[in-house]
Tab-separated table of C-alpha atoms and ligand atoms in Angstrom:
chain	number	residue	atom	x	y	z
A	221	UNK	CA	-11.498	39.968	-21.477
A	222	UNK	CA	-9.822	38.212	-24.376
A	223	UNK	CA	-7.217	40.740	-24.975
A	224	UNK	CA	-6.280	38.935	-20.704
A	225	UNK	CA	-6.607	35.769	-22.898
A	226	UNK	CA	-4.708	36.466	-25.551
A	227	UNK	CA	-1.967	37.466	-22.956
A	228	UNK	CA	-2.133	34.240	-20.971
A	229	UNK	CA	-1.445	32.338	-24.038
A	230	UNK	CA	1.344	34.594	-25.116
A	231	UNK	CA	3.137	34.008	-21.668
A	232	UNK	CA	2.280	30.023	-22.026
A	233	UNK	CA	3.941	30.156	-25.155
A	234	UNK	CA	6.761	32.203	-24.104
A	235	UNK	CA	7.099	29.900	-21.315
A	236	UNK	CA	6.841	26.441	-23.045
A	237	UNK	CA	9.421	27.728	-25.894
A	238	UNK	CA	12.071	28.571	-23.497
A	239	UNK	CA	11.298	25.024	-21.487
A	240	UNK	CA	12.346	23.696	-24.938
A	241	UNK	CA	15.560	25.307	-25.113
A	242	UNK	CA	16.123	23.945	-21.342
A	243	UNK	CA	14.849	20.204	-23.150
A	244	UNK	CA	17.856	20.320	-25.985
A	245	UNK	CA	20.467	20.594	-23.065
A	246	UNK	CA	22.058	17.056	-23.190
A	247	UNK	CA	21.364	15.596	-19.612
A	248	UNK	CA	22.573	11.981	-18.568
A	249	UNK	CA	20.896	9.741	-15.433
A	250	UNK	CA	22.299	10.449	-12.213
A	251	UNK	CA	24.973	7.236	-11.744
A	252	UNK	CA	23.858	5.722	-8.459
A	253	UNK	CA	26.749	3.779	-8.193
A	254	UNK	CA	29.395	6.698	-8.316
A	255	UNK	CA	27.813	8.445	-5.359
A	256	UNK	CA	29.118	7.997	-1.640
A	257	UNK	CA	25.859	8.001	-0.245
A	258	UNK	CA	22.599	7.602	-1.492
A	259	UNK	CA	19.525	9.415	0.004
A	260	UNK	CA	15.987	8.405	0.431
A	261	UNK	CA	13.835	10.695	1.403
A	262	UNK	CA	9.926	9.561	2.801
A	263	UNK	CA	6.961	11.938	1.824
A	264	UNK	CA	4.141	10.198	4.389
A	265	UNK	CA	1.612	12.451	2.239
A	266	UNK	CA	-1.984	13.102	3.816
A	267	UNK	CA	-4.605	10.820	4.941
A	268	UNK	CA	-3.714	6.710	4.509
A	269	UNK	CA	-0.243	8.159	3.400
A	270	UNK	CA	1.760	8.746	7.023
A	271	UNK	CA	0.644	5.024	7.956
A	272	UNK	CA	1.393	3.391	4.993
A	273	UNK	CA	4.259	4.865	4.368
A	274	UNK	CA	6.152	4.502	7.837
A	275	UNK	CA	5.525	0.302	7.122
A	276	UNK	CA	7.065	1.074	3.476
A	277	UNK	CA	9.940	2.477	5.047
A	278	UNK	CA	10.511	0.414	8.090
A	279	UNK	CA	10.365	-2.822	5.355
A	280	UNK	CA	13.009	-0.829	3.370
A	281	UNK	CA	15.342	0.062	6.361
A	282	UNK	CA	15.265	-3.658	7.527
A	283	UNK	CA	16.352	-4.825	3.847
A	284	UNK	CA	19.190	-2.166	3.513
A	285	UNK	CA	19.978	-1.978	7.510
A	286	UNK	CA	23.736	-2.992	6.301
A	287	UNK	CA	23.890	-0.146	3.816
A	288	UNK	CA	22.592	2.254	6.613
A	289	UNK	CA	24.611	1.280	8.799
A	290	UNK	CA	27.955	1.430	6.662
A	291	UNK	CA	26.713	5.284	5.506
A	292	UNK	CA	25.683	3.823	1.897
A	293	UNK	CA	22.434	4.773	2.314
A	294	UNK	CA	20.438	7.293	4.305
A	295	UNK	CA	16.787	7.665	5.200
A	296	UNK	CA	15.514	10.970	5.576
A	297	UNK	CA	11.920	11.745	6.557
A	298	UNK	CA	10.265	15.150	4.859
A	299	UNK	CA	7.987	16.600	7.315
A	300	UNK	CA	5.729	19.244	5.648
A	301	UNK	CA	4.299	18.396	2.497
A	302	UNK	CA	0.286	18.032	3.964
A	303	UNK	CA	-2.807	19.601	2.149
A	304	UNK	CA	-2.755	21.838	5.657
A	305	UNK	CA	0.604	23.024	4.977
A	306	UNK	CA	0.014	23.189	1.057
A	307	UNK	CA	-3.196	25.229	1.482
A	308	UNK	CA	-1.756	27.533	4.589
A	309	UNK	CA	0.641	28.481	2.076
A	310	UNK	CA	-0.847	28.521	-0.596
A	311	UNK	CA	1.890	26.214	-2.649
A	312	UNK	CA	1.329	22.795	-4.292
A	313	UNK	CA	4.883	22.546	-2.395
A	314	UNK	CA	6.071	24.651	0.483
A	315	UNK	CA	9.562	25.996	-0.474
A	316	UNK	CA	11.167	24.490	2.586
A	317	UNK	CA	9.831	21.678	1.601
A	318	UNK	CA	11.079	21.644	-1.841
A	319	UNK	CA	14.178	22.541	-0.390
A	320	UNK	CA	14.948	19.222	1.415
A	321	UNK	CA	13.225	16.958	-1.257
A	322	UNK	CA	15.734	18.670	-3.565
A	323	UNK	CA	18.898	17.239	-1.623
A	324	UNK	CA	17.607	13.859	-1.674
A	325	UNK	CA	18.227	11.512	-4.308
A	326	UNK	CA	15.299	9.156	-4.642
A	327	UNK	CA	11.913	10.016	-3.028
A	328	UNK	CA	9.554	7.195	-1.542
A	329	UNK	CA	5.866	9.118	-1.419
A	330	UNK	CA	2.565	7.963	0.054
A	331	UNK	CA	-0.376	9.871	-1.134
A	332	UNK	CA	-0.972	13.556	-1.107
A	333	UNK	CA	-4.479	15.146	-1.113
A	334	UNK	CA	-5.712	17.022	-4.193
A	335	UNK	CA	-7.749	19.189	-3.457
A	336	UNK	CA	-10.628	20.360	-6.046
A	337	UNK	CA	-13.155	23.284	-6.497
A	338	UNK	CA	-15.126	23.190	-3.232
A	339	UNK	CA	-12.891	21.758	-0.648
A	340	UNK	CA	-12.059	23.388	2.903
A	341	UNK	CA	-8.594	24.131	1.292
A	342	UNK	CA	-7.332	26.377	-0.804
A	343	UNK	CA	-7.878	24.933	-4.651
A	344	UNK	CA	-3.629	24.490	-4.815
A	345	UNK	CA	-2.209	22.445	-7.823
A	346	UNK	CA	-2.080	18.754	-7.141
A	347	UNK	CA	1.699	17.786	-5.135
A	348	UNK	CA	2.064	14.904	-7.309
A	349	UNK	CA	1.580	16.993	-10.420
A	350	UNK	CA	4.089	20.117	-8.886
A	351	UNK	CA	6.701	17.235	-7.690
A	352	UNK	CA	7.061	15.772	-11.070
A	353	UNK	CA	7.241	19.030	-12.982
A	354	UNK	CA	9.780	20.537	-10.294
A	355	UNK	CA	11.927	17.637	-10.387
A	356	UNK	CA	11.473	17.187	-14.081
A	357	UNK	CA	10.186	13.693	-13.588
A	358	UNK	CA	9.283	13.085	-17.176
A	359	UNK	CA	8.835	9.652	-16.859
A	360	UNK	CA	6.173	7.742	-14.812
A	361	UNK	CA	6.785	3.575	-15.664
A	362	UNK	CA	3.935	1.930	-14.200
A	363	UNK	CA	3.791	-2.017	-14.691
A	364	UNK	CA	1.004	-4.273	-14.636
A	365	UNK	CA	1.914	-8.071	-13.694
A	366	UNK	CA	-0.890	-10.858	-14.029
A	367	UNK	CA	1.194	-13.915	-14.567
A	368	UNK	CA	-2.035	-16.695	-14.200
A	369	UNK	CA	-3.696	-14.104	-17.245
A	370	UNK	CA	-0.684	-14.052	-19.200
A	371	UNK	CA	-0.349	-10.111	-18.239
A	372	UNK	CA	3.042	-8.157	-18.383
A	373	UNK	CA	2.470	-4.690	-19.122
A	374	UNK	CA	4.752	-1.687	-18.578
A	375	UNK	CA	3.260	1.355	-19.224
A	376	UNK	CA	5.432	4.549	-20.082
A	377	UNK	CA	3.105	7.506	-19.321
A	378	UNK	CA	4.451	11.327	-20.344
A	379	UNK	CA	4.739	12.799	-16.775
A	380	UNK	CA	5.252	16.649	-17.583
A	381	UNK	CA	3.455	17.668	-20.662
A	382	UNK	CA	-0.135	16.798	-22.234
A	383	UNK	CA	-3.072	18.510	-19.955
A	384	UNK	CA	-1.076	18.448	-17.237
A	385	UNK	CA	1.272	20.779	-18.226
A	386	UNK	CA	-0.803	23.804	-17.627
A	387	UNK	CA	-3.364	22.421	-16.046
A	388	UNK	CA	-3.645	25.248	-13.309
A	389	UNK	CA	-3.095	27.473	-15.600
A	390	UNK	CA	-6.194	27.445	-18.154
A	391	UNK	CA	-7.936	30.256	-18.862
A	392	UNK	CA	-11.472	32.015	-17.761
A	393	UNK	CA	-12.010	33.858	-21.763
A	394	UNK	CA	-15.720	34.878	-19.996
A	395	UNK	CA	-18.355	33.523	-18.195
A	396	UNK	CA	-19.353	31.231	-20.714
A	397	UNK	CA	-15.811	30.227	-22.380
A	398	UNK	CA	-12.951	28.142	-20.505
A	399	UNK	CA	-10.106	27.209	-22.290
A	400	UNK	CA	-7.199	24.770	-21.453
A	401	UNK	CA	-3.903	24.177	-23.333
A	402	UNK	CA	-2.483	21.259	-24.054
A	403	UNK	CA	1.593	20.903	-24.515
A	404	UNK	CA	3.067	18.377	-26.668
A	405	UNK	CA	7.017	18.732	-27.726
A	406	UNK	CA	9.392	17.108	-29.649
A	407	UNK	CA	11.939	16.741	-26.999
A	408	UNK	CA	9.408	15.959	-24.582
A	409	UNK	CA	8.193	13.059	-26.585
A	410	UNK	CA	11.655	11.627	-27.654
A	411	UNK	CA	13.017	11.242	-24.311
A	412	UNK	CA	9.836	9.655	-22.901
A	413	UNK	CA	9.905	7.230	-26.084
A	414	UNK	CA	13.636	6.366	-25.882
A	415	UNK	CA	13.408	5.366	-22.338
A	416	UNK	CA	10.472	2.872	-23.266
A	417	UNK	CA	12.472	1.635	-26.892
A	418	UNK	CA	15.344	1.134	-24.515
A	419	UNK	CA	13.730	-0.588	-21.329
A	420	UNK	CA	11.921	-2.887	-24.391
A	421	UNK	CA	15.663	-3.528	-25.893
A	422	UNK	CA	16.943	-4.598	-22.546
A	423	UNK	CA	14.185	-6.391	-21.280
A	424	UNK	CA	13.582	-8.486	-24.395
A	425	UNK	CA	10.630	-7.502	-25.116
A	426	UNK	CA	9.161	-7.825	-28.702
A	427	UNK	CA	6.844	-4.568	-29.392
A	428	UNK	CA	6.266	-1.492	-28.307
A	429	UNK	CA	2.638	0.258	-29.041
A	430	UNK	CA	2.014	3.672	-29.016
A	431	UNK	CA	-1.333	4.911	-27.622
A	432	UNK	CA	-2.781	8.360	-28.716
A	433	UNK	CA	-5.665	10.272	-30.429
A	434	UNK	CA	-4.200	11.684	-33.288
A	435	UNK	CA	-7.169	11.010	-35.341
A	436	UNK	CA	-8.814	14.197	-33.677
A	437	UNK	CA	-6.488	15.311	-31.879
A	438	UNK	CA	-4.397	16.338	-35.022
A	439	UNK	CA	-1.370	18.679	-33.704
A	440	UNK	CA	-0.736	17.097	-30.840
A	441	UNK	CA	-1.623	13.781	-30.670
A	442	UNK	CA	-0.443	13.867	-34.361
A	443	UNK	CA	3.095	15.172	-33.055
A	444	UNK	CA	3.424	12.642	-30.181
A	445	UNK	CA	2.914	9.884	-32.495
A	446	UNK	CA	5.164	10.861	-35.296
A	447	UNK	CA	7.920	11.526	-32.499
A	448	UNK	CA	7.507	8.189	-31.159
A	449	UNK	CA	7.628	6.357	-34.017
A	450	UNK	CA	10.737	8.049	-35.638
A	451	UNK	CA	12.349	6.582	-32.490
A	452	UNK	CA	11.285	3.160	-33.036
A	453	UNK	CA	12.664	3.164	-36.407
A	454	UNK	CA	16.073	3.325	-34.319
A	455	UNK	CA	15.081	-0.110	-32.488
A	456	UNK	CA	14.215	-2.365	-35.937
A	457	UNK	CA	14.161	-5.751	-33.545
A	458	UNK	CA	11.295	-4.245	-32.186
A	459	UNK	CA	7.893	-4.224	-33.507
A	460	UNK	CA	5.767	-0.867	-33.083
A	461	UNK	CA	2.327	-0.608	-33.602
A	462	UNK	CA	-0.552	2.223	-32.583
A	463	UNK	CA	-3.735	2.080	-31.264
A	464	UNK	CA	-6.375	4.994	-30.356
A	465	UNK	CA	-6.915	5.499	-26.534
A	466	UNK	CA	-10.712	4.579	-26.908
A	467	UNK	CA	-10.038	1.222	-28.746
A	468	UNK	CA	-7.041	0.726	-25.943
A	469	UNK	CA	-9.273	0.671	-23.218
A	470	UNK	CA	-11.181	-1.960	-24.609
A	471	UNK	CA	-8.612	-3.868	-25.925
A	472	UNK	CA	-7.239	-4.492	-22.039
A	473	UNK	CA	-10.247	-5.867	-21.299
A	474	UNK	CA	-10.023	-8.773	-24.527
A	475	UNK	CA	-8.755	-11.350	-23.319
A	476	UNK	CA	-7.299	-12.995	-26.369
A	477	UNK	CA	-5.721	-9.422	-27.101
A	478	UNK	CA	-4.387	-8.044	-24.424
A	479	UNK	CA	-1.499	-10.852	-23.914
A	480	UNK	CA	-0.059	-9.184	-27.024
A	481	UNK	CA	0.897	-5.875	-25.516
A	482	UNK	CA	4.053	-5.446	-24.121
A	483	UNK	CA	5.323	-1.900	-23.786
A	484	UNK	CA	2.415	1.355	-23.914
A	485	UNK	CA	3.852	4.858	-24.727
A	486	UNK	CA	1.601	7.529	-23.740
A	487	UNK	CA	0.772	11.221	-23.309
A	488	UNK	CA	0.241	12.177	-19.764
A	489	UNK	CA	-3.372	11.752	-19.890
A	490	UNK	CA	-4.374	9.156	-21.646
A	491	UNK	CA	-1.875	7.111	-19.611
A	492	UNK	CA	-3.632	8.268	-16.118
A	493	UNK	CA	-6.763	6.491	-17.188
A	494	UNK	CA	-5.258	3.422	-18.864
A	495	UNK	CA	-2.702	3.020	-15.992
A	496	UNK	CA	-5.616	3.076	-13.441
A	497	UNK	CA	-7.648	0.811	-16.147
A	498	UNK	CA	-4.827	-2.022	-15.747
A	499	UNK	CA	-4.162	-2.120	-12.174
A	500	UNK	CA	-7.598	-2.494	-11.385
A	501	UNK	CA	-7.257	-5.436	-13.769
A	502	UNK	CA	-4.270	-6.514	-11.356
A	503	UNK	CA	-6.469	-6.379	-8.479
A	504	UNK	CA	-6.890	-2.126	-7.733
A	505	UNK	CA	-5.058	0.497	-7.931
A	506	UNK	CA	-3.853	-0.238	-4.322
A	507	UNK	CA	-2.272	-2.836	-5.966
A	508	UNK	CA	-0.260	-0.926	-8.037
A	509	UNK	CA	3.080	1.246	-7.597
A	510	UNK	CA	4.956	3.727	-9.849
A	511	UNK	CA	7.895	4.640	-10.505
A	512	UNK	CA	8.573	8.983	-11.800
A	513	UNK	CA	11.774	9.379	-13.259
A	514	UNK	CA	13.532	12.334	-14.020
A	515	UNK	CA	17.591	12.548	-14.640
A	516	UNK	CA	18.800	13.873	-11.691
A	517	UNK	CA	15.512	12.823	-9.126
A	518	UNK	CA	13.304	9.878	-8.750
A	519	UNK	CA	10.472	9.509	-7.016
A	520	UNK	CA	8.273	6.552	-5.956
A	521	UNK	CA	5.020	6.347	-5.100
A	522	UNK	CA	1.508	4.494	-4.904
A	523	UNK	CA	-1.040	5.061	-7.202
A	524	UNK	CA	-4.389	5.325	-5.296
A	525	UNK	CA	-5.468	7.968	-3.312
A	526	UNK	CA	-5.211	9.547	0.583
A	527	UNK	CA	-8.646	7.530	1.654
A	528	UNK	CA	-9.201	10.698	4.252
A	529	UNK	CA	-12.541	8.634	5.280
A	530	UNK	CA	-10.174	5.704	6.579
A	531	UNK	CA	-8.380	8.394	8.981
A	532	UNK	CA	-11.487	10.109	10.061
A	533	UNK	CA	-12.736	6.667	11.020
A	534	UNK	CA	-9.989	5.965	13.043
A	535	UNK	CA	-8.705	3.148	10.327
A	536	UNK	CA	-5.355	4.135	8.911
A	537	UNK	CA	-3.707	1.421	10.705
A	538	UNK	CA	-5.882	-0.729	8.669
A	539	UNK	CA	-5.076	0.671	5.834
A	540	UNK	CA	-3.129	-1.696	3.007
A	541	UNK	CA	0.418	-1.139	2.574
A	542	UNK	CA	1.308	-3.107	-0.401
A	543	UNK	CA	1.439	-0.078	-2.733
A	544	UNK	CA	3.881	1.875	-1.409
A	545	UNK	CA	6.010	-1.308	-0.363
A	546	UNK	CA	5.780	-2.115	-4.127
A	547	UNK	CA	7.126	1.553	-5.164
A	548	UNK	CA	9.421	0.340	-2.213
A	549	UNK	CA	10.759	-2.452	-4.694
A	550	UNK	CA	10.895	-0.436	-7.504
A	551	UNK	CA	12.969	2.204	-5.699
A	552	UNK	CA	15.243	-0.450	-4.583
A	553	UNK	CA	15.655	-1.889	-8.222
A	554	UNK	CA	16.473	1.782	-9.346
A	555	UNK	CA	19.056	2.608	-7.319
A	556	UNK	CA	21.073	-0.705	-7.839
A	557	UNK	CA	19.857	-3.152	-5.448
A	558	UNK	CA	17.901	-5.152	-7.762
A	559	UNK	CA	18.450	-8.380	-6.236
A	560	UNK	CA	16.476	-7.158	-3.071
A	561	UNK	CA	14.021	-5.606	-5.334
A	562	UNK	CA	13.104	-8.577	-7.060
A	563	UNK	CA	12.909	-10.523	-4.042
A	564	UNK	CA	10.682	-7.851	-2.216
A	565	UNK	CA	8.263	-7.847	-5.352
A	566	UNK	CA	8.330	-11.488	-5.352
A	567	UNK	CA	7.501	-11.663	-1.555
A	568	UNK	CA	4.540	-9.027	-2.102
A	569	UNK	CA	3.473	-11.309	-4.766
A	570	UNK	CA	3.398	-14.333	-2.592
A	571	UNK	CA	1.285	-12.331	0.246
A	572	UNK	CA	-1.275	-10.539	-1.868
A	573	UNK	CA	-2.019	-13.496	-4.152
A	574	UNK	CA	-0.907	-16.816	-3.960
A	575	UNK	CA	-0.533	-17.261	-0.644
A	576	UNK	CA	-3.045	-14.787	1.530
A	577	UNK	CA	-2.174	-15.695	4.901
A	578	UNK	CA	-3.365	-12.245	6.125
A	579	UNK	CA	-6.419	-10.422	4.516
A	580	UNK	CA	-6.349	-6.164	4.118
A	581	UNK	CA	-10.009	-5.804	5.001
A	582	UNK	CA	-9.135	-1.515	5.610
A	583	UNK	CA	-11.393	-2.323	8.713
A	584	UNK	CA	-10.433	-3.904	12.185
A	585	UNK	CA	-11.930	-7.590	10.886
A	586	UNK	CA	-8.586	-7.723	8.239
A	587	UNK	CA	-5.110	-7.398	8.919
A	588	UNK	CA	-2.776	-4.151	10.203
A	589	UNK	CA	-0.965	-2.372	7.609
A	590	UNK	CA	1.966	-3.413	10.497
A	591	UNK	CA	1.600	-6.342	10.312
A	592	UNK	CA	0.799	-7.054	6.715
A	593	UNK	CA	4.113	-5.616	7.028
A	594	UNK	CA	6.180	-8.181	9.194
A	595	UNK	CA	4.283	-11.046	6.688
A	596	UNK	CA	5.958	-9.257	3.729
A	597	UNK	CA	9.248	-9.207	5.070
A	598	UNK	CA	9.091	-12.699	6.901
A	599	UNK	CA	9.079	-14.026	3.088
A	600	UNK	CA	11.424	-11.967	1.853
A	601	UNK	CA	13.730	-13.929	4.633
A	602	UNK	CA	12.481	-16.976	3.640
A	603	UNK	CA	13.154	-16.361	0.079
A	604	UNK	CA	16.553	-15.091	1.179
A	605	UNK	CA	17.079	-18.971	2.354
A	606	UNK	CA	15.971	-20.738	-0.477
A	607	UNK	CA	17.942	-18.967	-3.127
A	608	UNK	CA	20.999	-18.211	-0.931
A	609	UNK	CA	21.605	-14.637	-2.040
B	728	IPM	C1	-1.812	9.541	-10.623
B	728	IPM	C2	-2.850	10.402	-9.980
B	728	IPM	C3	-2.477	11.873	-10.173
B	728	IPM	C4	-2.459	12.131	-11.661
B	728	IPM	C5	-3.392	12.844	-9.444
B	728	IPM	C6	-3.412	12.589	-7.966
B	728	IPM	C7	-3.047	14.270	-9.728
B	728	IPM	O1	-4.101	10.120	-10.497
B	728	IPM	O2	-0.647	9.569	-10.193
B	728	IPM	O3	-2.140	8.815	-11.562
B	728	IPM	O4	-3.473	12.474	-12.257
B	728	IPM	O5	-1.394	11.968	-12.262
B	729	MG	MG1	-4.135	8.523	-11.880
């Protein structure tokens, strides 16, 4: 039994080594602006996800109906990619599937099912976790915005490595020992750091802090922190500092603290739990969207889960849009049209706190997800008048 063992980590190791070499290849971001057409591809996901997503997309096609209908632009719906399909399968992402997601450009993605040990389905590796290793979406930027708390996070999470990496792929020793492996590389860490130094440089922002447990978690943690910070020293306007992921989590919730953070580099797991930490701060995590980036593919998506309950109930129309409409803004931002980004983000602001015209109850005494929908892009027309973009 662990001779098997001794094999699996062999092949993990043969595996990871030769992802490195694949790492070191030079790769540049895919130029939006050189191509003739962009396309967007729409992942509905399971439960919540077809609903929410179709009013993500229809707000989307109304903003760029111009680009559509030039050819700029091209909406393409992925049909496919349900726990059903996953589990008949037996794929995290049917092939066809992959297939068409992989002649798209930027993916917009509602929420796919995971399932776990003791589900109807088949116990397939989670989409979101296949998607971003398949498309090499190393990146996931996930802000946090609380303007009346003085809140402006942006959280750079490691998308591909950590946990994650071979998290399907631990390993039964016997009955009594399970053992998972946890991936940390050099080139893994500097590209995910650079990206954050660099947003920070561009965005004016002051420090970056790097979030980690490298006072246990010695070769790792110890590797992800000594990457990051060698890429700092490149960026001398801005400060970095580190903090441990236990001290992190409580540090969000001081109040006199928290202002102070800026930009959060993290390994894939630790930044799961803060990112979920800090949206709920913002209001939930179906407040929250997130942006995966890879060089070549992007993908878009909200952060909560595929509320199955809602849909057996009969109450997916109910069901809150705002996430995915804010990956919606994001996606917009990312592939150039940051001017109708910014004013979809600032509509969604005015909607889901200022000005609350409509409440999301997720039950027939609140709002549709439809029309939450026509509210959201009623003030992006009105903002369209007062700034007269
Ligand atoms: C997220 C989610 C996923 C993750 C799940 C659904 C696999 O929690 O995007 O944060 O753990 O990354
Ligand atoms: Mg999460």
């Amino acid at each position: 039994m662990s001779r098997e063992a001794i094999h699996a980590f062999e092949a993990i190791i043969a595996q990871q080594l030769l992802r490195i070499e694949k790492l070191k290849e030079d790769a540049t971001f895919l130029s939006y602006e050189s191509l003739p057409k962009i396309i967007i591809g729409v992942i509905g996901g399971d439960g919540i996800g077809p609903a929410i997503t179709a009013q993500a997309q229809r707000v989307l096609e109304t903003l760029l109906s111009s680009e559509m209908k030039s050819g700029r632009v091209e909406f393409r719906t992925i049909e496919g990619c349900t726990i059903e399909k996953r589990a008949a399968v037996n794929k995290a992402i049917p092939d066809d599937v992959l297939t068409e997601i992989k002649k798209c450009h930027v993916l917009l993605k509602g929420p796919t099912t995971t399932p776990r040990k003791g589900d109807p389905w088949a116990n397939v590796e989670s989409a979101n976790v296949a998607m971003r290793k398949e498309l090499d979406l190393f990146a996931n930027v996930r802000p946090v915005k609380i303007p009346e708390l003085g809140i402006d996070w942006t959280f750079f999470r490691e998308n591909t490595e950590c946990l994650y990496a071979m998290g399907s792929q631990g390993v039964h020793v016997t009955d009594d020992l399970a053992v998972d492996f946890r991936i940390i590389t050099t080139q893994g860490t500097e590209r995910i750091a650079r990206l954050a130094y660099e947003y920070a440089r561009a965005n004016g922002k002051k420090r970056v802090t790097i979030v980690t447990k490298a006072n246990v978690v010695k070769a790792t943690d110890g590797k992800f922190l000594e990457v990051c910070k060698a890429v700092g020293a490149e960026y001398p306007e801005i400060e970095t500092d580190d903090w441990y992921i236990d001290i992190m989590t409580a540090k969000l919730i001081d109040e006199k603290r928290r202002k102070q953070f800026q930009v959060m580099i993290l390994p894939n797991l630790y930044g799961d739990i803060l990112t979920d930490e800090a949206a709920e701060l913002q209001g939930g995590v179906g407040t929250a969207g997130s942006a995966n980036l890879g060089t070549r593919y992007a993908m878009f998506e909200a952060i909560h889960g595929s509320a199955p309950r809602m849909v057996e109930e009969g109450r997916d129309i109910y069901a809150d849009p705002s996430s995915v409409i804010r990956a919606g803004a994001m996606l917009l931002g990312h592939i150039g049209y940051t001017d109708l980004g910014d004013r979809l983000s600032e509509a969604l602001a005015i909607c889901t706190t200022t000005e609350k015209r409509l409440s999301m109850t997720g039950r027939s005494d609140g709002a549709t997800g439809e029309a939450f929908a026509d509210y959201i892009l009623e003030k992006v027309g009105e903002l369209h008048h007062d700034d007269g973009k």
